[in-house]
Amino acid sequence: QVTLRESGPALVRPTQTLTLTCHFSGFSLSTSGMSVNWIRQPPGKALEWLARVDWDDDTYYNTSLKTRLTISKDTSKNQVVFTMTNLDPVDTATYYCARAIVVATARPHPSYAFDIWGQGTMVTVSS
Amino acid sequence: EIVLTQSPGTLSLSPGERATLSCRASQSVSSHYVAWYQQKRGQPPRLLIYAAFSRASGIPDRFSGSGSGTDFTLTITRLEPEDFAMYYCQHYDSSHTWTFGQGTKVDMK
């Protein structure tokens, strides 16, 4: 059974750095085609993809936020760590980690989708 | 960057009715890279449709996806009580990033 679980602080002060950990089980992040992603959702608003780390250590970031984001993996611990710097109240959201897998071997590149999600962790940015 | 616009914002229907949800991309995209998710209150999203047409594992056949180019549709043929939820379309880009639409809420009339 594939599971993901987010952990981290519920409250962060403005300008501080947020560090979240995704603990996963049931799959290996060293398997070709796998990736773990972070997605957030402000209260009552839409989903926003943030960052991705692939099985081969490649990383990708939301273009508008990339200067503030870092994602890394520890394959031996089955964990993915996500950091976001210089937090602001607009960063208040539920943060999800999700596994992405190849769902279609299309051209020019394979298609991925998020097949398994964690339950999410609510992070509030407030002084 | 491709922008996805979903319509309508809210769809008010009764159980048993047909729901048609639209997702329009700001430029033409390959259907291989379009997916749909369902999200119920207080829960994470669930993958419904990938590659525009294919149902994910365990998804009932009353859910179907269609479309091409800039216009994609999620259809629920006969709404069940558990189908009243938010629905998001998603596009996977050649830069290996994703964008979501702003969502359509299907609520009970």
PDB file of C-alpha atoms in Angstrom:
ATOM      1  CA  GLN A   1       0.000   0.000   0.000  1.00  0.00           C
ATOM      2  CA  VAL A   2       1.374   3.374  -1.038  1.00  0.00           C
ATOM      3  CA  THR A   3       1.092   6.132   1.559  1.00  0.00           C
ATOM      4  CA  LEU A   4       2.473   9.624   2.017  1.00  0.00           C
ATOM      5  CA  ARG A   5       2.348  11.737   5.148  1.00  0.00           C
ATOM      6  CA  GLU A   6       3.360  15.348   5.635  1.00  0.00           C
ATOM      7  CA  SER A   7       4.918  16.683   8.812  1.00  0.00           C
ATOM      8  CA  GLY A   8       6.069  20.106   9.895  1.00  0.00           C
ATOM      9  CA  PRO A   9       5.121  23.173  11.912  1.00  0.00           C
ATOM     10  CA  ALA A  10       1.545  24.406  12.006  1.00  0.00           C
ATOM     11  CA  LEU A  11       2.570  28.010  12.660  1.00  0.00           C
ATOM     12  CA  VAL A  12       5.409  29.954  11.108  1.00  0.00           C
ATOM     13  CA  ARG A  13       6.335  33.602  11.653  1.00  0.00           C
ATOM     14  CA  PRO A  14       6.597  35.995   8.693  1.00  0.00           C
ATOM     15  CA  THR A  15      10.066  36.068   7.076  1.00  0.00           C
ATOM     16  CA  GLN A  16      10.933  32.673   8.565  1.00  0.00           C
ATOM     17  CA  THR A  17      11.718  29.504   6.628  1.00  0.00           C
ATOM     18  CA  LEU A  18       9.238  26.647   6.390  1.00  0.00           C
ATOM     19  CA  THR A  19      10.561  23.101   6.373  1.00  0.00           C
ATOM     20  CA  LEU A  20       8.191  20.238   5.625  1.00  0.00           C
ATOM     21  CA  THR A  21       8.918  16.536   5.388  1.00  0.00           C
ATOM     22  CA  CYS A  22       7.045  13.984   3.317  1.00  0.00           C
ATOM     23  CA  HIS A  23       7.310  10.467   4.743  1.00  0.00           C
ATOM     24  CA  PHE A  24       6.366   7.853   2.204  1.00  0.00           C
ATOM     25  CA  SER A  25       6.045   4.095   2.055  1.00  0.00           C
ATOM     26  CA  GLY A  26       5.044   1.405  -0.395  1.00  0.00           C
ATOM     27  CA  PHE A  27       7.323   2.554  -3.191  1.00  0.00           C
ATOM     28  CA  SER A  28      10.931   3.512  -3.783  1.00  0.00           C
ATOM     29  CA  LEU A  29      11.988   6.919  -5.017  1.00  0.00           C
ATOM     30  CA  SER A  30      14.906   5.242  -6.743  1.00  0.00           C
ATOM     31  CA  THR A  31      12.524   3.545  -9.179  1.00  0.00           C
ATOM     32  CA  SER A  32      12.628   4.973 -12.684  1.00  0.00           C
ATOM     33  CA  GLY A  33       9.746   7.332 -13.446  1.00  0.00           C
ATOM     34  CA  MET A  34       8.822   8.102  -9.846  1.00  0.00           C
ATOM     35  CA  SER A  35       8.662  11.572  -8.385  1.00  0.00           C
ATOM     36  CA  VAL A  36       7.405  13.219  -5.215  1.00  0.00           C
ATOM     37  CA  ASN A  37       5.830  16.639  -5.420  1.00  0.00           C
ATOM     38  CA  TRP A  38       4.606  19.409  -3.146  1.00  0.00           C
ATOM     39  CA  ILE A  39       1.326  21.150  -3.878  1.00  0.00           C
ATOM     40  CA  ARG A  40      -0.428  23.756  -1.750  1.00  0.00           C
ATOM     41  CA  GLN A  41      -3.952  25.052  -1.368  1.00  0.00           C
ATOM     42  CA  PRO A  42      -4.802  28.297   0.452  1.00  0.00           C
ATOM     43  CA  PRO A  43      -8.082  28.132   2.353  1.00  0.00           C
ATOM     44  CA  GLY A  44     -10.995  28.140  -0.106  1.00  0.00           C
ATOM     45  CA  LYS A  45      -8.695  28.481  -3.108  1.00  0.00           C
ATOM     46  CA  ALA A  46      -7.280  26.385  -5.898  1.00  0.00           C
ATOM     47  CA  LEU A  47      -4.367  23.977  -5.963  1.00  0.00           C
ATOM     48  CA  GLU A  48      -0.902  25.255  -6.798  1.00  0.00           C
ATOM     49  CA  TRP A  49       1.968  22.943  -7.729  1.00  0.00           C
ATOM     50  CA  LEU A  50       5.229  23.951  -6.045  1.00  0.00           C
ATOM     51  CA  ALA A  51       8.112  21.536  -6.523  1.00  0.00           C
ATOM     52  CA  ARG A  52       9.160  18.100  -7.675  1.00  0.00           C
ATOM     53  CA  VAL A  53      12.050  15.719  -7.057  1.00  0.00           C
ATOM     54  CA  ASP A  54      12.576  12.808  -9.403  1.00  0.00           C
ATOM     55  CA  TRP A  55      13.984   9.332  -8.906  1.00  0.00           C
ATOM     56  CA  ASP A  56      17.230  10.478 -10.575  1.00  0.00           C
ATOM     57  CA  ASP A  57      17.592  13.573  -8.309  1.00  0.00           C
ATOM     58  CA  ASP A  58      16.344  16.014 -10.936  1.00  0.00           C
ATOM     59  CA  THR A  59      14.347  18.847  -9.377  1.00  0.00           C
ATOM     60  CA  TYR A  60      11.800  21.261 -10.807  1.00  0.00           C
ATOM     61  CA  TYR A  61      10.113  24.301  -9.317  1.00  0.00           C
ATOM     62  CA  ASN A  62       7.148  26.574  -9.814  1.00  0.00           C
ATOM     63  CA  THR A  63       8.581  29.355 -11.950  1.00  0.00           C
ATOM     64  CA  SER A  64       7.115  32.200  -9.926  1.00  0.00           C
ATOM     65  CA  LEU A  65       8.338  30.821  -6.583  1.00  0.00           C
ATOM     66  CA  LYS A  66      11.559  29.063  -7.492  1.00  0.00           C
ATOM     67  CA  THR A  67      13.914  31.501  -5.789  1.00  0.00           C
ATOM     68  CA  ARG A  68      12.290  30.588  -2.459  1.00  0.00           C
ATOM     69  CA  LEU A  69      11.958  26.816  -2.832  1.00  0.00           C
ATOM     70  CA  THR A  70      14.202  23.824  -2.300  1.00  0.00           C
ATOM     71  CA  ILE A  71      13.310  20.146  -2.529  1.00  0.00           C
ATOM     72  CA  SER A  72      15.504  17.143  -1.811  1.00  0.00           C
ATOM     73  CA  LYS A  73      15.151  13.442  -1.164  1.00  0.00           C
ATOM     74  CA  ASP A  74      16.633  10.926   1.213  1.00  0.00           C
ATOM     75  CA  THR A  75      15.983   7.622  -0.477  1.00  0.00           C
ATOM     76  CA  SER A  76      17.324   5.553   2.412  1.00  0.00           C
ATOM     77  CA  LYS A  77      14.839   7.157   4.807  1.00  0.00           C
ATOM     78  CA  ASN A  78      11.947   7.307   2.324  1.00  0.00           C
ATOM     79  CA  GLN A  79      11.642  11.044   2.907  1.00  0.00           C
ATOM     80  CA  VAL A  80      11.404  14.192   0.836  1.00  0.00           C
ATOM     81  CA  VAL A  81      12.220  17.533   2.426  1.00  0.00           C
ATOM     82  CA  PHE A  82      10.762  20.805   1.177  1.00  0.00           C
ATOM     83  CA  THR A  83      11.766  24.289   2.247  1.00  0.00           C
ATOM     84  CA  MET A  84      10.251  27.662   1.470  1.00  0.00           C
ATOM     85  CA  THR A  85      12.060  30.802   2.576  1.00  0.00           C
ATOM     86  CA  ASN A  86      10.833  34.255   3.540  1.00  0.00           C
ATOM     87  CA  LEU A  87       7.295  33.228   4.471  1.00  0.00           C
ATOM     88  CA  ASP A  88       4.427  35.704   4.172  1.00  0.00           C
ATOM     89  CA  PRO A  89       0.817  35.445   5.371  1.00  0.00           C
ATOM     90  CA  VAL A  90      -0.249  34.743   1.762  1.00  0.00           C
ATOM     91  CA  ASP A  91       1.674  31.469   2.065  1.00  0.00           C
ATOM     92  CA  THR A  92      -0.909  30.235   4.570  1.00  0.00           C
ATOM     93  CA  ALA A  93      -2.220  27.027   3.056  1.00  0.00           C
ATOM     94  CA  THR A  94      -2.590  23.297   3.310  1.00  0.00           C
ATOM     95  CA  TYR A  95       0.578  21.748   1.930  1.00  0.00           C
ATOM     96  CA  TYR A  96       0.298  18.342   0.287  1.00  0.00           C
ATOM     97  CA  CYS A  97       2.903  15.926  -0.896  1.00  0.00           C
ATOM     98  CA  ALA A  98       1.905  13.629  -3.740  1.00  0.00           C
ATOM     99  CA  ARG A  99       3.469  10.910  -5.809  1.00  0.00           C
ATOM    100  CA  ALA A 100       3.570  11.374  -9.558  1.00  0.00           C
ATOM    101  CA  ILE A 101       3.854   8.451 -11.899  1.00  0.00           C
ATOM    102  CA  VAL A 102       4.020   8.046 -15.640  1.00  0.00           C
ATOM    103  CA  VAL A 103       0.481   7.592 -16.898  1.00  0.00           C
ATOM    104  CA  ALA A 104       1.110   7.779 -20.641  1.00  0.00           C
ATOM    105  CA  THR A 105       4.208   7.210 -22.746  1.00  0.00           C
ATOM    106  CA  ALA A 106       3.495  10.165 -24.971  1.00  0.00           C
ATOM    107  CA  ARG A 107       5.721  12.248 -27.220  1.00  0.00           C
ATOM    108  CA  PRO A 108       7.610  14.532 -26.850  1.00  0.00           C
ATOM    109  CA  HIS A 109       7.751  13.429 -23.217  1.00  0.00           C
ATOM    110  CA  PRO A 110       5.862  11.038 -20.915  1.00  0.00           C
ATOM    111  CA  SER A 111       2.751  12.240 -19.155  1.00  0.00           C
ATOM    112  CA  TYR A 112       2.661  12.244 -15.365  1.00  0.00           C
ATOM    113  CA  ALA A 113      -0.218  12.537 -12.902  1.00  0.00           C
ATOM    114  CA  PHE A 114      -0.542  12.565  -9.121  1.00  0.00           C
ATOM    115  CA  ASP A 115      -1.930   9.176  -8.222  1.00  0.00           C
ATOM    116  CA  ILE A 116      -1.464   9.160  -4.439  1.00  0.00           C
ATOM    117  CA  TRP A 117      -1.665  12.156  -2.082  1.00  0.00           C
ATOM    118  CA  GLY A 118      -0.944  12.708   1.562  1.00  0.00           C
ATOM    119  CA  GLN A 119      -3.669  14.115   3.809  1.00  0.00           C
ATOM    120  CA  GLY A 120      -1.970  17.498   3.871  1.00  0.00           C
ATOM    121  CA  THR A 121      -0.670  19.708   6.643  1.00  0.00           C
ATOM    122  CA  MET A 122      -2.081  23.147   7.381  1.00  0.00           C
ATOM    123  CA  VAL A 123       0.533  25.873   7.749  1.00  0.00           C
ATOM    124  CA  THR A 124      -0.419  29.297   9.052  1.00  0.00           C
ATOM    125  CA  VAL A 125       1.921  32.246   8.613  1.00  0.00           C
ATOM    126  CA  SER A 126       1.257  34.823  11.270  1.00  0.00           C
ATOM    127  CA  SER A 127       3.082  36.935  13.795  1.00  0.00           C
TER     128      SER A 127
ATOM    129  CA  GLU B   1       2.961  29.429 -19.137  1.00  0.00           C
ATOM    130  CA  ILE B   2      -0.336  27.782 -19.982  1.00  0.00           C
ATOM    131  CA  VAL B   3      -3.358  29.032 -18.048  1.00  0.00           C
ATOM    132  CA  LEU B   4      -6.333  26.753 -17.484  1.00  0.00           C
ATOM    133  CA  THR B   5      -9.764  28.336 -17.118  1.00  0.00           C
ATOM    134  CA  GLN B   6     -12.569  26.198 -15.775  1.00  0.00           C
ATOM    135  CA  SER B   7     -16.248  26.903 -16.194  1.00  0.00           C
ATOM    136  CA  PRO B   8     -18.697  27.259 -14.721  1.00  0.00           C
ATOM    137  CA  GLY B   9     -17.431  28.248 -11.298  1.00  0.00           C
ATOM    138  CA  THR B  10     -20.364  26.445  -9.693  1.00  0.00           C
ATOM    139  CA  LEU B  11     -22.726  23.879 -11.148  1.00  0.00           C
ATOM    140  CA  SER B  12     -25.948  23.322  -9.194  1.00  0.00           C
ATOM    141  CA  LEU B  13     -27.544  20.007 -10.097  1.00  0.00           C
ATOM    142  CA  SER B  14     -29.654  17.242  -8.610  1.00  0.00           C
ATOM    143  CA  PRO B  15     -28.692  13.586  -8.120  1.00  0.00           C
ATOM    144  CA  GLY B  16     -29.265  11.654 -11.327  1.00  0.00           C
ATOM    145  CA  GLU B  17     -28.558  14.644 -13.561  1.00  0.00           C
ATOM    146  CA  ARG B  18     -25.699  14.980 -16.008  1.00  0.00           C
ATOM    147  CA  ALA B  19     -22.757  17.270 -15.185  1.00  0.00           C
ATOM    148  CA  THR B  20     -20.588  18.814 -17.866  1.00  0.00           C
ATOM    149  CA  LEU B  21     -17.459  20.639 -16.678  1.00  0.00           C
ATOM    150  CA  SER B  22     -15.245  22.652 -19.001  1.00  0.00           C
ATOM    151  CA  CYS B  23     -11.506  23.340 -18.932  1.00  0.00           C
ATOM    152  CA  ARG B  24     -10.045  25.736 -21.491  1.00  0.00           C
ATOM    153  CA  ALA B  25      -6.303  26.104 -22.041  1.00  0.00           C
ATOM    154  CA  SER B  26      -4.749  29.432 -23.039  1.00  0.00           C
ATOM    155  CA  GLN B  27      -3.037  27.690 -25.953  1.00  0.00           C
ATOM    156  CA  SER B  28      -3.374  24.358 -27.675  1.00  0.00           C
ATOM    157  CA  VAL B  29      -2.076  21.416 -25.629  1.00  0.00           C
ATOM    158  CA  SER B  30      -1.742  17.723 -26.219  1.00  0.00           C
ATOM    159  CA  SER B  31      -4.510  15.688 -24.653  1.00  0.00           C
ATOM    160  CA  HIS B  32      -1.842  13.346 -23.256  1.00  0.00           C
ATOM    161  CA  TYR B  33      -1.020  15.958 -20.630  1.00  0.00           C
ATOM    162  CA  VAL B  34      -4.485  16.830 -19.306  1.00  0.00           C
ATOM    163  CA  ALA B  35      -5.862  15.306 -16.100  1.00  0.00           C
ATOM    164  CA  TRP B  36      -8.869  15.804 -13.832  1.00  0.00           C
ATOM    165  CA  TYR B  37      -9.091  15.539 -10.054  1.00  0.00           C
ATOM    166  CA  GLN B  38     -11.978  15.433  -7.591  1.00  0.00           C
ATOM    167  CA  GLN B  39     -11.635  16.995  -4.154  1.00  0.00           C
ATOM    168  CA  LYS B  40     -14.132  16.622  -1.345  1.00  0.00           C
ATOM    169  CA  ARG B  41     -14.167  18.981   1.612  1.00  0.00           C
ATOM    170  CA  GLY B  42     -11.344  18.301   4.026  1.00  0.00           C
ATOM    171  CA  GLN B  43      -9.756  15.656   1.785  1.00  0.00           C
ATOM    172  CA  PRO B  44      -6.845  15.639  -0.641  1.00  0.00           C
ATOM    173  CA  PRO B  45      -7.606  15.528  -4.359  1.00  0.00           C
ATOM    174  CA  ARG B  46      -8.186  12.207  -6.075  1.00  0.00           C
ATOM    175  CA  LEU B  47      -7.093  11.437  -9.618  1.00  0.00           C
ATOM    176  CA  LEU B  48     -10.111  10.770 -11.846  1.00  0.00           C
ATOM    177  CA  ILE B  49      -8.955  11.076 -15.447  1.00  0.00           C
ATOM    178  CA  TYR B  50      -5.504  11.145 -17.008  1.00  0.00           C
ATOM    179  CA  ALA B  51      -4.392  11.717 -20.592  1.00  0.00           C
ATOM    180  CA  ALA B  52      -7.749  13.480 -21.085  1.00  0.00           C
ATOM    181  CA  PHE B  53      -9.734  10.281 -21.616  1.00  0.00           C
ATOM    182  CA  SER B  54      -8.437   7.488 -19.375  1.00  0.00           C
ATOM    183  CA  ARG B  55     -10.096   6.717 -16.061  1.00  0.00           C
ATOM    184  CA  ALA B  56      -7.800   6.154 -13.108  1.00  0.00           C
ATOM    185  CA  SER B  57      -7.965   2.924 -11.153  1.00  0.00           C
ATOM    186  CA  GLY B  58     -11.255   2.439  -9.298  1.00  0.00           C
ATOM    187  CA  ILE B  59     -13.045   5.374 -10.922  1.00  0.00           C
ATOM    188  CA  PRO B  60     -16.648   4.555 -11.916  1.00  0.00           C
ATOM    189  CA  ASP B  61     -17.531   4.647 -15.588  1.00  0.00           C
ATOM    190  CA  ARG B  62     -20.035   7.456 -15.073  1.00  0.00           C
ATOM    191  CA  PHE B  63     -16.946   9.713 -15.176  1.00  0.00           C
ATOM    192  CA  SER B  64     -15.548  10.392 -18.628  1.00  0.00           C
ATOM    193  CA  GLY B  65     -13.126  12.858 -20.171  1.00  0.00           C
ATOM    194  CA  SER B  66     -12.977  14.270 -23.658  1.00  0.00           C
ATOM    195  CA  GLY B  67     -11.553  17.115 -25.666  1.00  0.00           C
ATOM    196  CA  SER B  68      -8.597  18.295 -27.685  1.00  0.00           C
ATOM    197  CA  GLY B  69      -6.622  21.411 -28.500  1.00  0.00           C
ATOM    198  CA  THR B  70      -7.747  24.061 -26.029  1.00  0.00           C
ATOM    199  CA  ASP B  71     -11.071  22.619 -24.861  1.00  0.00           C
ATOM    200  CA  PHE B  72     -11.460  19.701 -22.505  1.00  0.00           C
ATOM    201  CA  THR B  73     -14.525  18.340 -20.743  1.00  0.00           C
ATOM    202  CA  LEU B  74     -15.255  16.172 -17.739  1.00  0.00           C
ATOM    203  CA  THR B  75     -18.675  14.553 -17.870  1.00  0.00           C
ATOM    204  CA  ILE B  76     -20.487  12.803 -15.046  1.00  0.00           C
ATOM    205  CA  THR B  77     -23.386  11.003 -16.653  1.00  0.00           C
ATOM    206  CA  ARG B  78     -25.639  10.480 -13.622  1.00  0.00           C
ATOM    207  CA  LEU B  79     -24.664  12.310 -10.461  1.00  0.00           C
ATOM    208  CA  GLU B  80     -24.467  10.241  -7.301  1.00  0.00           C
ATOM    209  CA  PRO B  81     -24.615  11.935  -3.877  1.00  0.00           C
ATOM    210  CA  GLU B  82     -20.884  11.318  -3.401  1.00  0.00           C
ATOM    211  CA  ASP B  83     -20.045  13.197  -6.629  1.00  0.00           C
ATOM    212  CA  PHE B  84     -20.876  16.614  -5.194  1.00  0.00           C
ATOM    213  CA  ALA B  85     -17.400  18.068  -4.791  1.00  0.00           C
ATOM    214  CA  MET B  86     -14.773  20.334  -6.349  1.00  0.00           C
ATOM    215  CA  TYR B  87     -13.180  19.349  -9.633  1.00  0.00           C
ATOM    216  CA  TYR B  88      -9.863  20.551 -10.990  1.00  0.00           C
ATOM    217  CA  CYS B  89      -8.275  20.140 -14.379  1.00  0.00           C
ATOM    218  CA  GLN B  90      -4.493  20.004 -14.666  1.00  0.00           C
ATOM    219  CA  HIS B  91      -1.887  20.304 -17.388  1.00  0.00           C
ATOM    220  CA  TYR B  92       1.614  18.864 -17.387  1.00  0.00           C
ATOM    221  CA  ASP B  93       4.014  21.080 -19.290  1.00  0.00           C
ATOM    222  CA  SER B  94       7.091  20.333 -21.388  1.00  0.00           C
ATOM    223  CA  SER B  95       9.142  22.116 -18.710  1.00  0.00           C
ATOM    224  CA  HIS B  96       8.151  19.296 -16.343  1.00  0.00           C
ATOM    225  CA  THR B  97       5.850  21.481 -14.290  1.00  0.00           C
ATOM    226  CA  TRP B  98       2.119  21.431 -13.639  1.00  0.00           C
ATOM    227  CA  THR B  99      -0.673  23.977 -13.607  1.00  0.00           C
ATOM    228  CA  PHE B 100      -4.180  23.591 -12.247  1.00  0.00           C
ATOM    229  CA  GLY B 101      -7.405  25.290 -13.177  1.00  0.00           C
ATOM    230  CA  GLN B 102      -9.243  27.284 -10.544  1.00  0.00           C
ATOM    231  CA  GLY B 103     -11.844  24.563 -10.067  1.00  0.00           C
ATOM    232  CA  THR B 104     -15.557  23.921 -10.600  1.00  0.00           C
ATOM    233  CA  LYS B 105     -17.787  23.200  -7.641  1.00  0.00           C
ATOM    234  CA  VAL B 106     -20.609  20.751  -8.253  1.00  0.00           C
ATOM    235  CA  ASP B 107     -23.186  21.306  -5.563  1.00  0.00           C
ATOM    236  CA  MET B 108     -26.601  19.923  -4.887  1.00  0.00           C
ATOM    237  CA  LYS B 109     -29.554  21.953  -6.053  1.00  0.00           C
TER     238      LYS B 109
END
